[in-house]
Coordinates of C-alpha atoms in Angstrom, one line a residue:
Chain M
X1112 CA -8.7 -4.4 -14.4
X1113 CA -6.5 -5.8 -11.7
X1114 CA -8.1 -5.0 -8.1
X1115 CA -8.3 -6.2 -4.6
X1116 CA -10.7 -4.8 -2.5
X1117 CA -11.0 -5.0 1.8
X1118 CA -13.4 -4.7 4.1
X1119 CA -14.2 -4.0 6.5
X1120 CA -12.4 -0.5 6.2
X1121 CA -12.2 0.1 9.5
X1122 CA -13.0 -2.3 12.6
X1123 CA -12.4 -2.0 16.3
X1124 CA -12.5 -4.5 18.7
X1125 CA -11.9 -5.7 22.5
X1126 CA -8.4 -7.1 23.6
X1127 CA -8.9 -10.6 23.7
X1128 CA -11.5 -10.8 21.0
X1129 CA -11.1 -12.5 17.6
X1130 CA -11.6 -11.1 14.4
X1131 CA -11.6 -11.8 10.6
X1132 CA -10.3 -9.6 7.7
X1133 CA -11.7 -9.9 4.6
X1134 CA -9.9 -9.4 0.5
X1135 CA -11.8 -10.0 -2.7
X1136 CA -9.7 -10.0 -5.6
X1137 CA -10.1 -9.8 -9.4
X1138 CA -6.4 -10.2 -10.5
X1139 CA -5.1 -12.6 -14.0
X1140 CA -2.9 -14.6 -13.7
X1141 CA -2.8 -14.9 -10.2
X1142 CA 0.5 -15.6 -8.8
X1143 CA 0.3 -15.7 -5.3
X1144 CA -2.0 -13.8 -1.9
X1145 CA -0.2 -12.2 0.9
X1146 CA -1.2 -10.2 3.7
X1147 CA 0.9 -7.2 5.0
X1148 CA 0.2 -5.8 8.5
X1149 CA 1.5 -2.0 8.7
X1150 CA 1.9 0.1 12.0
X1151 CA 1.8 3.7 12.2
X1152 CA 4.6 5.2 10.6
X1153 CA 6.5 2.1 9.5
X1154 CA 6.3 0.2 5.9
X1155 CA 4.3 -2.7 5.8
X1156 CA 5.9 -6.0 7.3
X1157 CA 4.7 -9.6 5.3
X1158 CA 2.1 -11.8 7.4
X1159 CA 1.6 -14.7 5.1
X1160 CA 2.0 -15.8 1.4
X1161 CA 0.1 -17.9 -0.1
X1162 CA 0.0 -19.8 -3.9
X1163 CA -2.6 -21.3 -5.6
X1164 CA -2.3 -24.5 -4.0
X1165 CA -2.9 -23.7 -0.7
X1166 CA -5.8 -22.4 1.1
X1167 CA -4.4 -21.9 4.8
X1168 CA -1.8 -20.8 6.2
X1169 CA -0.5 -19.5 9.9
X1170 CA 1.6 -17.5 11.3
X1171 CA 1.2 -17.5 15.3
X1172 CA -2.0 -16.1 16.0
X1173 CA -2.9 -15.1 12.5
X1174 CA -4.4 -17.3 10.1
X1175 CA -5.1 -16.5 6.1
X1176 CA -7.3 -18.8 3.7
X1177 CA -7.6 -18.3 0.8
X1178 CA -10.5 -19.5 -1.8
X1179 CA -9.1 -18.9 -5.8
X1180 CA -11.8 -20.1 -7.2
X1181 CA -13.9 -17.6 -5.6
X1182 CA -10.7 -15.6 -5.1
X1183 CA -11.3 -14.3 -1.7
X1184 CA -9.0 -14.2 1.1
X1185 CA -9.6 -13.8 4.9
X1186 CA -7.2 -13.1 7.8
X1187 CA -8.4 -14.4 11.1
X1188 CA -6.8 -12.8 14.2
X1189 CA -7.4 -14.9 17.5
X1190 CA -6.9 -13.5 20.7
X1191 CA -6.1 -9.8 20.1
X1192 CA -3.6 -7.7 21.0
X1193 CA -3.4 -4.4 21.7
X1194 CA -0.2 -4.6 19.6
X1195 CA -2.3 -5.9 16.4
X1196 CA -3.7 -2.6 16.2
X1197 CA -2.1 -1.2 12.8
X1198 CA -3.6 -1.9 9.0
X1199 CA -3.7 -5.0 7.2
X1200 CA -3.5 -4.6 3.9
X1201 CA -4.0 -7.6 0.9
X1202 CA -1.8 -8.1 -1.5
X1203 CA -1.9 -10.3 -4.6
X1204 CA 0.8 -10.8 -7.3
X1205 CA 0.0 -11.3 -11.0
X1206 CA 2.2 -13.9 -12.5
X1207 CA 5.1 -12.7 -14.6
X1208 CA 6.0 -9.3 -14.8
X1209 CA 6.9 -8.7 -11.0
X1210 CA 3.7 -6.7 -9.9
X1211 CA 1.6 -6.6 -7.3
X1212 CA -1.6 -5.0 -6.9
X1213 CA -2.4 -3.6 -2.9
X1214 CA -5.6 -3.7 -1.2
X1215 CA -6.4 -0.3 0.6
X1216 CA -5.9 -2.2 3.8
X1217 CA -8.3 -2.3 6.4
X1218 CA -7.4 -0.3 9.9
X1219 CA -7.9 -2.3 12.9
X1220 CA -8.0 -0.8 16.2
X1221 CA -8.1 -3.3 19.6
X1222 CA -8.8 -1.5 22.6
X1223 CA -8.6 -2.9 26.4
Chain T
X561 CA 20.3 -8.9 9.2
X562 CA 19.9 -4.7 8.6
X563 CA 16.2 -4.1 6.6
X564 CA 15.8 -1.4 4.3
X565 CA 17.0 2.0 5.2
X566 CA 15.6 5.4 4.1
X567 CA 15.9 9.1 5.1
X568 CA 15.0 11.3 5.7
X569 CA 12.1 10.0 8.0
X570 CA 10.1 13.4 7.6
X571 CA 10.4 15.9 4.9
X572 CA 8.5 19.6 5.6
X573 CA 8.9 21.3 2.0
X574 CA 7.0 24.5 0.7
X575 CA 5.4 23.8 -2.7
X576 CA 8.1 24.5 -5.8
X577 CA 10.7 23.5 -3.8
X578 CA 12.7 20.2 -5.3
X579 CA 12.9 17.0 -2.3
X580 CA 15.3 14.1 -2.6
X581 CA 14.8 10.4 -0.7
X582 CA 17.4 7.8 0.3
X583 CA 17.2 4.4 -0.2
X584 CA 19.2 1.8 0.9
X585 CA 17.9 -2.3 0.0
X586 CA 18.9 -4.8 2.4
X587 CA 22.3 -6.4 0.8
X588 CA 22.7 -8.4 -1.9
X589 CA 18.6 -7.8 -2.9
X590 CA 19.2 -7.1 -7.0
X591 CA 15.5 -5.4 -7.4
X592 CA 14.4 -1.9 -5.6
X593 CA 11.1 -0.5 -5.6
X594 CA 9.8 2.8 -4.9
X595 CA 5.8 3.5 -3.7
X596 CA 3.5 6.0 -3.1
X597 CA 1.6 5.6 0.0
X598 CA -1.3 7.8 0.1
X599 CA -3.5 7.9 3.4
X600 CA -5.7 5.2 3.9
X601 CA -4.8 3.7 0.7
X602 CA -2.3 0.9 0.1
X603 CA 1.1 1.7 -2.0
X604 CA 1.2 2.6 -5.8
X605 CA 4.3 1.3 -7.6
X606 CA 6.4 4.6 -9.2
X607 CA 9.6 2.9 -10.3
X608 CA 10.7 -0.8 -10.1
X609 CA 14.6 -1.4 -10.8
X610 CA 16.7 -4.6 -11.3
X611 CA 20.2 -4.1 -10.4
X612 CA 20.5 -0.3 -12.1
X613 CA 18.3 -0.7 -14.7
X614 CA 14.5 0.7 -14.2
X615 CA 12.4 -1.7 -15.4
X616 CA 9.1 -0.5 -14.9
X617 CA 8.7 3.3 -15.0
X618 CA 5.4 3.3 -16.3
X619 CA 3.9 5.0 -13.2
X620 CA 6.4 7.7 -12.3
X621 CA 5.4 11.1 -13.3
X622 CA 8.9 11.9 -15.2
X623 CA 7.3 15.6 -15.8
X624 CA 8.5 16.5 -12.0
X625 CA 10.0 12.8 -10.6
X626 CA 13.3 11.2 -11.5
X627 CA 15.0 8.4 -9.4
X628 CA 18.3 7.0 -10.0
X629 CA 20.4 4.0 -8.8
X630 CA 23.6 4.3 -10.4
X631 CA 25.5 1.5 -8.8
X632 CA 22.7 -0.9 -8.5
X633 CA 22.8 -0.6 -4.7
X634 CA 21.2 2.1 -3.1
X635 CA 18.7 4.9 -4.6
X636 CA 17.5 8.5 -4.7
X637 CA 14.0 9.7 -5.9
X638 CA 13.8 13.3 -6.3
X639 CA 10.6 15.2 -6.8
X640 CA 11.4 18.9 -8.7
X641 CA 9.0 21.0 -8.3
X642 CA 7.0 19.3 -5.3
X643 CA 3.4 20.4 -5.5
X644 CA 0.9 20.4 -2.7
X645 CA -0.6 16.8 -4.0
X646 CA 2.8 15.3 -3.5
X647 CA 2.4 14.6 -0.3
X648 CA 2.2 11.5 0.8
X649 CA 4.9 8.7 2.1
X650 CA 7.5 7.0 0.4
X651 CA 7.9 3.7 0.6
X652 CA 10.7 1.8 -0.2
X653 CA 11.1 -1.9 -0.6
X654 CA 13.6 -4.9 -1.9
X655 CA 13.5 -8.2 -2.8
X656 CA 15.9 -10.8 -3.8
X657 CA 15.3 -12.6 -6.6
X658 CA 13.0 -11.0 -9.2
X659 CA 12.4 -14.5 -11.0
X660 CA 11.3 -16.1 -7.8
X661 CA 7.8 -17.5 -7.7
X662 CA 7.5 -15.7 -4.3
X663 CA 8.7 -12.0 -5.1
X664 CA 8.6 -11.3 -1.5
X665 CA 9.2 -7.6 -0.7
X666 CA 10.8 -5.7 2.0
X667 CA 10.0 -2.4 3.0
X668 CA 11.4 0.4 4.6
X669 CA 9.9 2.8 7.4
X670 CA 9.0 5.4 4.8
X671 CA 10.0 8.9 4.0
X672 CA 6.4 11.3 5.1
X673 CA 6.3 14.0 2.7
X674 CA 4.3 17.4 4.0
X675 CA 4.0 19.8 0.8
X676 CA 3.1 23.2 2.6

C-alpha cells in the first residue's frame, strides 16, 4: 500500500532555531518527493520537488533531501520564523496515473 | 497571475441539507482536482478531471457527492444530503499539464465545511 508517513507530528521551537522534518515513504513507482507548507486556513503552497536523481534541493531557507534508496525525505528549516509556523506536509507522486499520496503533515509552531 | 479561486470560504449547514462549492483553476490548467482535508490529516483525492472529463472518481462517494465541470473550466462539487462526518475542508487544486513528469498542483484557500 502506498504511504508516507511524518514525524514529528507536532514540534515547537524558538525563533531563530533550526529544525528538521522528517517523511518515510513506501510508494511504487516513485515519481517524484515534494514538500507542501500549509498555513491556517489556506491550501497548501509547494516548497520543493524533487525526482529520483536528486537528493537536495533549496528553496531560501528550506532545504529537502531526499534518500530513495532508503526512501526518506527531510526538510531542514534554518533560522526560523515566526511566519514558518503552519504544517508541512510530504508529498510523493507515483509514476503514471497522476496520483499523489499526502503525508499527514507535521504542525510546526515557532514561538519568540 | 490569479491562483485558484473557491467559494464559499465557510459553509455552516445543518445535517440533510444539500452544499454546493465553487471552483475556479488558474487559466489555461486542463486538469482540476478536488480533496478532502480532514483535520490534522493531509488531503484525500475525491475527483480528478482532465479538461471535462473525470478521470478518476474512484474516491468520491457518488451515493451523496456529485461534482461537475461542464465547460472544462471551472467546477462545482455538491454534497446532497451532507451528514455530520462531512465536515471537513475542501480543497481545490490545478495543474497544467497532466503528462508532465512534474504534475505540480495548485491549490486553492479551501472551502471549511461545518455539518451542524
Amino acid at each position: 500500500k502506498n504511504q508516507v508517513e511524518q514525524s514529528p507530528q507536532s514540534l515547537i521551537i524558538l525563533e531563530g532555531k533550526n529544525c528538521t522534518l522528517q517523511c518515510n515513504y513506501t510508494v511504487s513507482p516513485f515519481s517524484n518527493l515534494r514538500w507542501y507548507k500549509q498555513d491556517t486556513g489556506r491550501g497548501p503552497v509547494s516548497l520543493t520537488i524533487m525526482t529520483f536523481s536528486e537528493n537536495t534541493k533549496s528553496n531560501g531557507r528550506y532545504t529537502a533531501t531526499l534518500d530513495a534508496d532508503t526512501k526518506q525525505s527531510s526538510l531542514h528549516i534554518t533560522a526560523s520564523q515566526l511566519s514558518d509556523s503552519a504544517s508541512y506536509i510530504c508529498v510523493v507522486s507515483v509514476e503514471y496515473g497522476n496520483k499523489l499520496v499526502f503525508g499527514a503533515g507535521t504542525i510546526l509552531r515557532v514561538k519568540s | 497571475e490569479a491562483g485558484v479561486v473557491q467559494s464559499p470560504r465557510y459553509k455552516i449547514i445543518e445535517k440533510k441539507q444539500p452544499v454546493a462549492f465553487w471552483c475556479n483553476p488558474i487559466s489555461g490548467h486542463n486538469t482540476l482536482y478536488w480533496y478532502l482535508q480532514n483535520l490534522g490529516q493531509g488531503p484525500e483525492l475525491l475527483i480528478r478531471y482532465e479538461n471535462e472529463e473525470a478521470v478518476d472518481d474512484s474516491q468520491l462517494p457518488k451515493d451523496r457527492f456529485s461534482a461537475e465541470r461542464l465547460k472544462g473550466v471551472d467546477s462545482t462539487l455538491k454534497i446532497q444530503p451532507a451528514e455530520l462526518g462531512d465536515s471537513a475542508v475542501y480543497l481545490c487544486a490545478s495543474s497544467p499539464d497532466p503528462s508532465g513528469s512534474l504534475n505540480e498542483q495548485f491549490f486553492g484557500p479551501g472551502t471549511r465545511l461545518t455539518v451542524l
